[in-house]
XYZ file of C-alpha atoms in Angstrom:
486
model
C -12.126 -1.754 -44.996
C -13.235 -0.890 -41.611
C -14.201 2.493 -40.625
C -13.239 4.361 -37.237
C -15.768 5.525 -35.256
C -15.422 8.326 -32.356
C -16.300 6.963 -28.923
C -15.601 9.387 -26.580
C -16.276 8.112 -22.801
C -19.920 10.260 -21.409
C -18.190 12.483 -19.240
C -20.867 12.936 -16.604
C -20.699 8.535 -16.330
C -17.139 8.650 -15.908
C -16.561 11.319 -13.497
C -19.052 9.887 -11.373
C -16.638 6.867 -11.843
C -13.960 7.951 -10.642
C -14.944 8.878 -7.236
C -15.059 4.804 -6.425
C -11.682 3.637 -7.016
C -11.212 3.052 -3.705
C -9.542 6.394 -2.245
C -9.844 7.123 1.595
C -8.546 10.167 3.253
C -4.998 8.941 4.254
C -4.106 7.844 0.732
C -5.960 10.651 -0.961
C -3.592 13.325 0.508
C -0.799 11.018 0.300
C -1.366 11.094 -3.811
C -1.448 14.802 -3.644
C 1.954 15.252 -1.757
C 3.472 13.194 -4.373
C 2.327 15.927 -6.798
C 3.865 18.397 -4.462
C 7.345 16.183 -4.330
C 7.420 15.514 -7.953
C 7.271 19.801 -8.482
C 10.191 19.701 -5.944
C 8.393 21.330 -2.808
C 9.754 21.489 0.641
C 6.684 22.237 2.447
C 3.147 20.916 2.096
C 0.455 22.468 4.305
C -2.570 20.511 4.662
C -5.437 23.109 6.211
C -9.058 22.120 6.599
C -12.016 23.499 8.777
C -15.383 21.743 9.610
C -17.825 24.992 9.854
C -19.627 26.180 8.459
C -18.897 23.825 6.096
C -15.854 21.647 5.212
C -13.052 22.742 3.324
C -9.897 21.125 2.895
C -6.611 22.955 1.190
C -3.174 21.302 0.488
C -0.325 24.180 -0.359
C 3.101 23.758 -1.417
C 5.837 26.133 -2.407
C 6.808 23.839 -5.086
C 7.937 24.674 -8.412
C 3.988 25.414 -9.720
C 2.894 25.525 -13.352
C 1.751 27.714 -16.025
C -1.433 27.748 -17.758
C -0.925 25.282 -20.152
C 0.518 22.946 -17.429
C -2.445 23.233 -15.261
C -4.937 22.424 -17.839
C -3.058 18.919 -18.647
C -2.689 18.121 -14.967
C -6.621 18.766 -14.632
C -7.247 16.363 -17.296
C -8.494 13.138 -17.214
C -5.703 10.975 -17.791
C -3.183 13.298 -19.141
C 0.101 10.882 -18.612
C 1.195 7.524 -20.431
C 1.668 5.320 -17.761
C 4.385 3.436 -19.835
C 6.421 6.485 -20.791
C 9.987 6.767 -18.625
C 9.607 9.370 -15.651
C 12.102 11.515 -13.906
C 13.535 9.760 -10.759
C 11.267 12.287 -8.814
C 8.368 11.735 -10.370
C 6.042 10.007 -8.139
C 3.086 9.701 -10.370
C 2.077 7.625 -13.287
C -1.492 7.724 -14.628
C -1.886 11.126 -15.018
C -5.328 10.589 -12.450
C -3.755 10.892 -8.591
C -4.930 14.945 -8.565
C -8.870 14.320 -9.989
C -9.773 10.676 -8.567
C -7.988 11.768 -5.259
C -9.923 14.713 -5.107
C -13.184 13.653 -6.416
C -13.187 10.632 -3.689
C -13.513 13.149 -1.293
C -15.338 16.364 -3.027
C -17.759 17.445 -5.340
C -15.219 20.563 -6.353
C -12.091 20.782 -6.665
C -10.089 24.048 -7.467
C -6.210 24.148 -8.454
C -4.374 27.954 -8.262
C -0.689 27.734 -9.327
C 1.438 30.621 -9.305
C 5.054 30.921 -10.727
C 5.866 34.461 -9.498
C 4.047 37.330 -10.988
C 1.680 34.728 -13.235
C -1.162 32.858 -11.143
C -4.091 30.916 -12.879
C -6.809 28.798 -11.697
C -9.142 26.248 -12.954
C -12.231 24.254 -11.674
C -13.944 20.599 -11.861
C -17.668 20.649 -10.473
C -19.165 17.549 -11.127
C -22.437 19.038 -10.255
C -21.778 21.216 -13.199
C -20.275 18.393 -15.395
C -23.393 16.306 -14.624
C -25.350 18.833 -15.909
C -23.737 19.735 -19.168
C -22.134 16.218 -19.469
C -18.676 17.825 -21.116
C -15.368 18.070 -20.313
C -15.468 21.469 -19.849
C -13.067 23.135 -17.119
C -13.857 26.531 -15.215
C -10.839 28.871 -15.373
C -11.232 30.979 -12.398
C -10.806 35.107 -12.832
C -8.879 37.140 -11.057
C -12.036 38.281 -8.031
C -11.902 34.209 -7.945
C -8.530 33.459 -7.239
C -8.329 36.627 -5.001
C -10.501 35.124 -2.744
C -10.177 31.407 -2.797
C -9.825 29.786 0.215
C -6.646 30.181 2.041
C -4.882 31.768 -1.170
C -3.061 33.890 1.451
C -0.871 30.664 1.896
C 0.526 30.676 -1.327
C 4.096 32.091 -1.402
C 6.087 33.332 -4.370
C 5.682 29.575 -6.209
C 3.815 26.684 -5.792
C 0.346 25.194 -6.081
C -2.556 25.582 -3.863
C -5.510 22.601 -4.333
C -8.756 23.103 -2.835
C -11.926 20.699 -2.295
C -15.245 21.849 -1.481
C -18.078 20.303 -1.545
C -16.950 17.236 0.392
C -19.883 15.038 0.647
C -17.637 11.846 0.943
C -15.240 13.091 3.413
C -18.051 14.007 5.438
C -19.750 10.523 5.329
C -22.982 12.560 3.255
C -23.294 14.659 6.814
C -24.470 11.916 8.648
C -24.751 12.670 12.181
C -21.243 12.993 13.948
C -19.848 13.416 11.505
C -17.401 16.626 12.868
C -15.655 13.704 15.359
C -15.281 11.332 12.808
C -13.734 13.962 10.372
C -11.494 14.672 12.903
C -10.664 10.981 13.460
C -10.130 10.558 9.897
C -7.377 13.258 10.074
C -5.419 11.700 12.617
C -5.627 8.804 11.175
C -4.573 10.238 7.756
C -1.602 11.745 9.715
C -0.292 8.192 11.156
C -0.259 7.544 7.008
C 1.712 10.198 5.969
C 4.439 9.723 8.362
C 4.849 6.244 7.762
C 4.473 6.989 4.015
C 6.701 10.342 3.598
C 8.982 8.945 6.333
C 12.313 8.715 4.410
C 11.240 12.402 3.395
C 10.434 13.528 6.921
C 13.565 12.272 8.740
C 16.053 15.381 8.385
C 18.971 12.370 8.985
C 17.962 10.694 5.613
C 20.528 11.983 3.012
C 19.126 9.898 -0.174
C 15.667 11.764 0.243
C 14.811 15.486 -0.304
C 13.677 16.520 3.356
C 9.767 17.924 3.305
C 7.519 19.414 5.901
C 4.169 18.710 5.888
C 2.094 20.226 8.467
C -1.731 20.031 9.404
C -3.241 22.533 10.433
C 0.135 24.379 11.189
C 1.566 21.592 13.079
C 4.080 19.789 11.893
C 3.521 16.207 11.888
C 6.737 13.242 12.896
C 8.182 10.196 11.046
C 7.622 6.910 11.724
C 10.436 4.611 10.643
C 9.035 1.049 10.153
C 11.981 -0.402 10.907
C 13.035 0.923 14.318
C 16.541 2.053 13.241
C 17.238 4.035 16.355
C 17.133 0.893 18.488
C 20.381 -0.458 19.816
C 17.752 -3.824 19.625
C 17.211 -3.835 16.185
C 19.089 -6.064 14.205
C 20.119 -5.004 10.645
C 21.117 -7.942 8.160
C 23.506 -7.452 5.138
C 22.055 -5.247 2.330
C 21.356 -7.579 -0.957
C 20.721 -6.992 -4.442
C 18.281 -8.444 -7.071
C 18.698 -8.297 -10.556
C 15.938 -7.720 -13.233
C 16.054 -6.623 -16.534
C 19.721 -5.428 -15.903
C 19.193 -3.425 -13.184
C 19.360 -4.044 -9.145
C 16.893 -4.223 -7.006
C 18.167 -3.185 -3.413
C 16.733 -5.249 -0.548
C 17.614 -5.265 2.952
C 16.240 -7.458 6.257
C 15.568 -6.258 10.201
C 14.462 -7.787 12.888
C 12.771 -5.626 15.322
C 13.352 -5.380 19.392
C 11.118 -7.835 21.019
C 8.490 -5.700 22.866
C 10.031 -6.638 26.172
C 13.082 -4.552 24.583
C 10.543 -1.845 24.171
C 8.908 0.997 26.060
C 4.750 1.127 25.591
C 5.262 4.487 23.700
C 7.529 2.851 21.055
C 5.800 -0.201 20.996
C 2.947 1.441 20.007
C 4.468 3.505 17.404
C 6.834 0.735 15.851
C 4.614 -1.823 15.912
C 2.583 0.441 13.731
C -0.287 -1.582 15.537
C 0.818 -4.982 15.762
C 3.763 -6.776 14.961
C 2.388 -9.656 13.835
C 0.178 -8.096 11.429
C 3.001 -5.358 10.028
C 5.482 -8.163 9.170
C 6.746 -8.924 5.750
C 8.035 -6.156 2.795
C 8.346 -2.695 2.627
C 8.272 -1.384 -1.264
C 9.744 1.778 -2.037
C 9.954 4.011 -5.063
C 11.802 7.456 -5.245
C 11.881 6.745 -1.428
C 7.903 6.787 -0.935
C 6.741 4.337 0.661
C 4.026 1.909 -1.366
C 3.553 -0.770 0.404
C 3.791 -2.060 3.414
C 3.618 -5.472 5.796
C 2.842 -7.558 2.777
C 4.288 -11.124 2.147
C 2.614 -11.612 -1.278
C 1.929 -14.776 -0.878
C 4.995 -15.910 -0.166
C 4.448 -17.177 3.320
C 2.130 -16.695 5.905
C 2.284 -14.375 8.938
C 3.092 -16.225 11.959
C 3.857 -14.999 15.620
C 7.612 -16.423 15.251
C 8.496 -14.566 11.961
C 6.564 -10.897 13.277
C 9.569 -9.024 14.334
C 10.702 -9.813 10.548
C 10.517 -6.497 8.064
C 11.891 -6.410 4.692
C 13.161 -2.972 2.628
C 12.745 -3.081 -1.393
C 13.684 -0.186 -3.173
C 12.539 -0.108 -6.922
C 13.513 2.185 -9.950
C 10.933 4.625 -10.967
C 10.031 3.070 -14.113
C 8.888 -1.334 -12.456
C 5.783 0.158 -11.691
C 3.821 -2.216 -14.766
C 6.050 -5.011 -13.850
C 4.838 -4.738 -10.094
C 1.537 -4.265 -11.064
C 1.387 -1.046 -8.896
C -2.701 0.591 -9.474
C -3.511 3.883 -8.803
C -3.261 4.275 -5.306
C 0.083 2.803 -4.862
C -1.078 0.822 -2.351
C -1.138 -2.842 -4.291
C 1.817 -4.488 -5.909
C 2.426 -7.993 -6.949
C 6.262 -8.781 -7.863
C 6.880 -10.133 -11.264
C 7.317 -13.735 -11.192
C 11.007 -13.798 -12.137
C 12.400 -12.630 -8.922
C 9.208 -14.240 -6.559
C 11.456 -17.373 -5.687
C 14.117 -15.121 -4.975
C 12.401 -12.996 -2.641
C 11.304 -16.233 -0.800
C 14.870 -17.216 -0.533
C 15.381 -13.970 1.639
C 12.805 -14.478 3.514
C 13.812 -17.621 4.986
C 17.194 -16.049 5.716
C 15.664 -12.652 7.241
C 12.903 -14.546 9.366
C 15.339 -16.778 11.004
C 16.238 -13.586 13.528
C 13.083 -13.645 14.099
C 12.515 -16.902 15.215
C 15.427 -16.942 17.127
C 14.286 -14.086 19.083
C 11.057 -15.808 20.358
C 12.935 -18.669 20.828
C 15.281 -17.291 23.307
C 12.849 -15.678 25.042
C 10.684 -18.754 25.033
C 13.972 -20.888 26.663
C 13.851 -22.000 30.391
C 17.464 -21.976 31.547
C 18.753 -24.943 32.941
C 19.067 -24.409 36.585
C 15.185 -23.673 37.156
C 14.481 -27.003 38.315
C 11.206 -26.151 39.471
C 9.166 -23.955 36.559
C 5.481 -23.195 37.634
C 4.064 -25.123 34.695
C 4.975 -28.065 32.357
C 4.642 -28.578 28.756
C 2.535 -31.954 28.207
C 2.348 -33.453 24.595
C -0.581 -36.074 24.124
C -1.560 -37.678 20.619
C 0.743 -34.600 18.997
C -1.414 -32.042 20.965
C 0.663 -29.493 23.660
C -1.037 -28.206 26.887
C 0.436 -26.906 30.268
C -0.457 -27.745 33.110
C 0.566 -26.780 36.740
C 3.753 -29.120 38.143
C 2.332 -30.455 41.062
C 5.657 -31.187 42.512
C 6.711 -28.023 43.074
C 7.560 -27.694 46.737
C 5.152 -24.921 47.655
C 2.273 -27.326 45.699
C 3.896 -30.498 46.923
C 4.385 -29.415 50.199
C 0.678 -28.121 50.691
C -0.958 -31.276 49.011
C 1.183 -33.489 51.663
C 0.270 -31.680 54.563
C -3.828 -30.886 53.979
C -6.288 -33.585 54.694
C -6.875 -36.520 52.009
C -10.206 -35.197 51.154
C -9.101 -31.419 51.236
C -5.568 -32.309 48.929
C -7.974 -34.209 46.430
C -10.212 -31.246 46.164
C -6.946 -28.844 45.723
C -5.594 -31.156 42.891
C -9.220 -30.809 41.568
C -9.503 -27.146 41.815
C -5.821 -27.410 40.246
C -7.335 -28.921 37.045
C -9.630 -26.444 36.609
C -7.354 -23.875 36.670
C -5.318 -25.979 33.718
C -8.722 -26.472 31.949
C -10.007 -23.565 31.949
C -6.947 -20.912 30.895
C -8.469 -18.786 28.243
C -6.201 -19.681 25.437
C -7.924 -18.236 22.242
C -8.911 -14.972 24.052
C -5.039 -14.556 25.516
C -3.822 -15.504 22.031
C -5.506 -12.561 20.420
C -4.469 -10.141 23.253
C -1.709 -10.670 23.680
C -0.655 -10.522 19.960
C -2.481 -7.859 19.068
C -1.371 -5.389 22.220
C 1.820 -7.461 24.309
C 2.674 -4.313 26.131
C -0.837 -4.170 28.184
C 0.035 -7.593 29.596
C 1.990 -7.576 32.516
C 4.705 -10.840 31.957
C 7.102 -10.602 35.164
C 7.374 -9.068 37.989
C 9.780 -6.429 38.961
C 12.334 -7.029 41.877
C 10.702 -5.390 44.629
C 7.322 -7.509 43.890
C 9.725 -10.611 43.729
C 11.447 -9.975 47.206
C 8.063 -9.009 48.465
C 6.570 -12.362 47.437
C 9.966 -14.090 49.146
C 9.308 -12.369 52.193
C 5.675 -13.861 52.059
C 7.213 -17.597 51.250
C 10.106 -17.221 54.187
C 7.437 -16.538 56.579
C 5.094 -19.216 55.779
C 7.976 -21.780 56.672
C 9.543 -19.886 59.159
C 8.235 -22.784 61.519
C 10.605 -25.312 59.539
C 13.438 -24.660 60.382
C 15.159 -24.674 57.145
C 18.731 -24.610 56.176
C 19.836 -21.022 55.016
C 21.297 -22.770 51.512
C 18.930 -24.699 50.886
C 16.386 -21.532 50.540
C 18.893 -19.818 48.486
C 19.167 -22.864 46.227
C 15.361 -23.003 45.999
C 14.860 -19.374 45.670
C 17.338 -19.207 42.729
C 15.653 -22.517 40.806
C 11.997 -22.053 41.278
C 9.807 -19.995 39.238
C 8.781 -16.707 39.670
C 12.096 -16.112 42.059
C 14.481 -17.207 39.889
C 13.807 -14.449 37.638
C 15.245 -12.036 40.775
C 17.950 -9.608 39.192
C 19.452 -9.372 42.177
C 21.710 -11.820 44.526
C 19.399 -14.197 47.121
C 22.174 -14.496 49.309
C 22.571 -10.425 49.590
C 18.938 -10.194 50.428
C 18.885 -13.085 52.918
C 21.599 -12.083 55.087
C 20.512 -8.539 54.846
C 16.923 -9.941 56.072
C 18.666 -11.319 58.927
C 18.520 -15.643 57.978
């Protein structure tokens, strides 16, 4: 018969482990606040200072713990990740507090307090190097007394400190105060887009939470832009696995032109094109986001396209959700289904850049032409547009060849790749049209440059209101002529 043999894991080796899972700021507080939602909190308070030396606290007036509570949720994988969890329960591992922590600090302290009974207990990994055990530091009263920003702590809730933060602070290279700072902000575009369900007051399915930084309360994003009159919602569907439903819904987003900078910038959530695909929810946190898995590839005529899953609490295996909750990876049962809604939600999409990619009929005279040669497009400048036309007709044979030349260029020369990744990446810096003071401007420019012609008052009109830029005028060509006196 076999014999068992003992093998527990060298604590110093693993700790040290555990700090390279992958964490960065933005998700590390993110796994905290589920902690904080789980114990049914409605305020986090994230509080840090740079000197004389970094310190970063996370309170909540959540429900707290007792003693024996806070020594499981300090250890090392203290949950079966297979057992069922309470629809609030956003964790699964038993790990989010310690490899959160410890990818940002050498200690990290946790004081709970449940009324009149407060505790508090310790993991240095300095220490646990030394004495390689899994020994925890229960701090005493004078400790807890004066822990950093214990003043914060109300009646109930939990209060998690790190010190020692050699990773958040890049091992002190130099700069590091701005980049710490840059780090928050950045960690505070997470959260909102994370906790957003949570933040939005408006939300009834979600529990609404606070979370401030530094006292000031930070906004939600909502992926999906459901404030604009632009946005188009699609029917609400339902998968089903394993006997239960899967709810999944479709939007496609204003085109930026529909847009202000300000919300394209905070919609886009940096770029359309790169934030398309599905949103995965559980217990309304957000867990991933602007992912196709492999489903399709992100294209500029399928970017406005965003896609809402909500899961139960207990898919996370099935999904192959890690750690972080920022990977999943749908089972294959429903993958073919989820493609099949993609085609259907992306076709708003495409019909969006479509339209605004259609020359109406009546401009008989566009600007540029689309050329196909041997299957491969280019534009190039219509040379028999009347201002062209009329300028290559009347300059000299050598002079009009050496305009059609120069003309060429132009075509050859557009900086396609370099506009491409522009334009997609920031379409609001890029000025498209122009507005209808520039347009009567230029009009007033083209009227006087034939004013020695002669020509026919509707004949102008007709050409001002089927020639590119002008016909793109919002207002009426024949109000603006007679009122300029023609």
């Amino acid at each position: 018969m076999s014999s068992m043999i003992d093998s527990p894991p060298n604590a110093a080796a693993l700790m040290q482990s555990l700090r390279d899972i992958g964490y960065e700021l933005d998700t590390a507080l993110a796994d905290l606040i589920d902690n904080s939602i789980t114990a049914s909190a409605s305020h986090v308070d994230i509080v840090f200072d740079i000197k004389p030396e970094t310190k970063v606290a996370i309170i909540d007036n959540g429900d707290g713990m007792n003693r024996d509570e806070l020594i499981k949720a300090m250890t090392i994988g203290s949950k079966n990740p297979l057992i069922k969890r309470d629809n609030k329960d956003l964790g699964r591992f038993g790990l989010g507090l310690k490899t959160a922590s410890f990818s940002q600090c050498k200690r990290l302290t946790v004081i709970t307090k449940q009324f009149d009974n407060i505790c508090g207990m310790c993991w240095d990994l300095d220490q646990v190097s030394q004495s390689n055990s899994w020994t925890l530091s229960q701090l005493s009263t004078d400790a807890i007394d004066t822990a950093y920003q214990i003043q914060r702590l109300g009646d109930t809730g939990t209060l998690v400190i790190w010190e020692e933060c050699d990773r958040l602070n890049d091992d002190h290279k130099t700069g590091s105060e701005t980049h710490l700072l840059q780090k928050f902000e950045e960690a505070e575009s997470h959260l909102s887009l994370v906790f957003h369900r949570f933040l939005d007051k408006s939300y009834r399915a979600a529990d609404n939470l606070q979370i401030r930084i530094n006292g000031r309360a930070i906004d939600f994003v909502d992926p999906f832009f459901r404030s604009s009159l632009a946005t188009q919602f699609h029917n609400k569907e339902s998968i089903k696995y394993k006997s239960t439903y899967i709810s999944i819904q479709g939007y496609t987003l204003p085109h930026h032109s529909k847009c202000t900078k300000i919300e394209y910038e905070k919609y886009s959530l940096g770029s359309y094109r790169d934030n398309q695909g599905f949103y995965v929810y559980r217990a309304n946190r957000l867990l991933i986001s602007g992912d196709w898995f492999r489903l399709t590839g992100k294209s500029d005529l399928t970017a406005l396209t965003r896609i809402e899953i909500d899961l139960p609490n207990n898919f996370d295996s099935e999904w192959h959700i890690d750690i972080k909750k920022s990977h999943a990876k749908p089972p294959d049962q429903i993958r073919d289904q989820l493609k099949h809604y993609i085609d259907t939600y992306v076709s708003g999409s495409k019909r969006v850049y479509n339209s605004k990619g259609y020359r109406k009929k009546s401009v008989t005279n566009p600007v540029w032409h689309q050329y196909t040669n041997k299957g491969l497009k280019s534009y190039q400048i219509n040379k028999e547009h009347p201002l062209i036309q009329r300028l290559i007709t009347e300059l000299e044979p050598s002079q009009s060849n050496q305009l059609k030349d120069v003309l060429r260029l132009i075509e050859n020369s557009f900086p396609v790749d370099q506009f491409y990744s522009e334009y997609a990446a920031a379409p609001k810096d890029f000025k498209t049209k122009l507005t209808d003071q520039e347009t009567e401007a230029l009009a007033i420019d083209y009227l006087k440059n034939f004013a020695d012609m002669n020509l026919d008052i509707n004949l102008v009109k007709s050409f001002l209101e089927t020639s590119e830029p002008y016909c793109n005028y919002q207002g009426d060509w024949q109000l603006f002529l007679n009122d300029k006196g023609y």
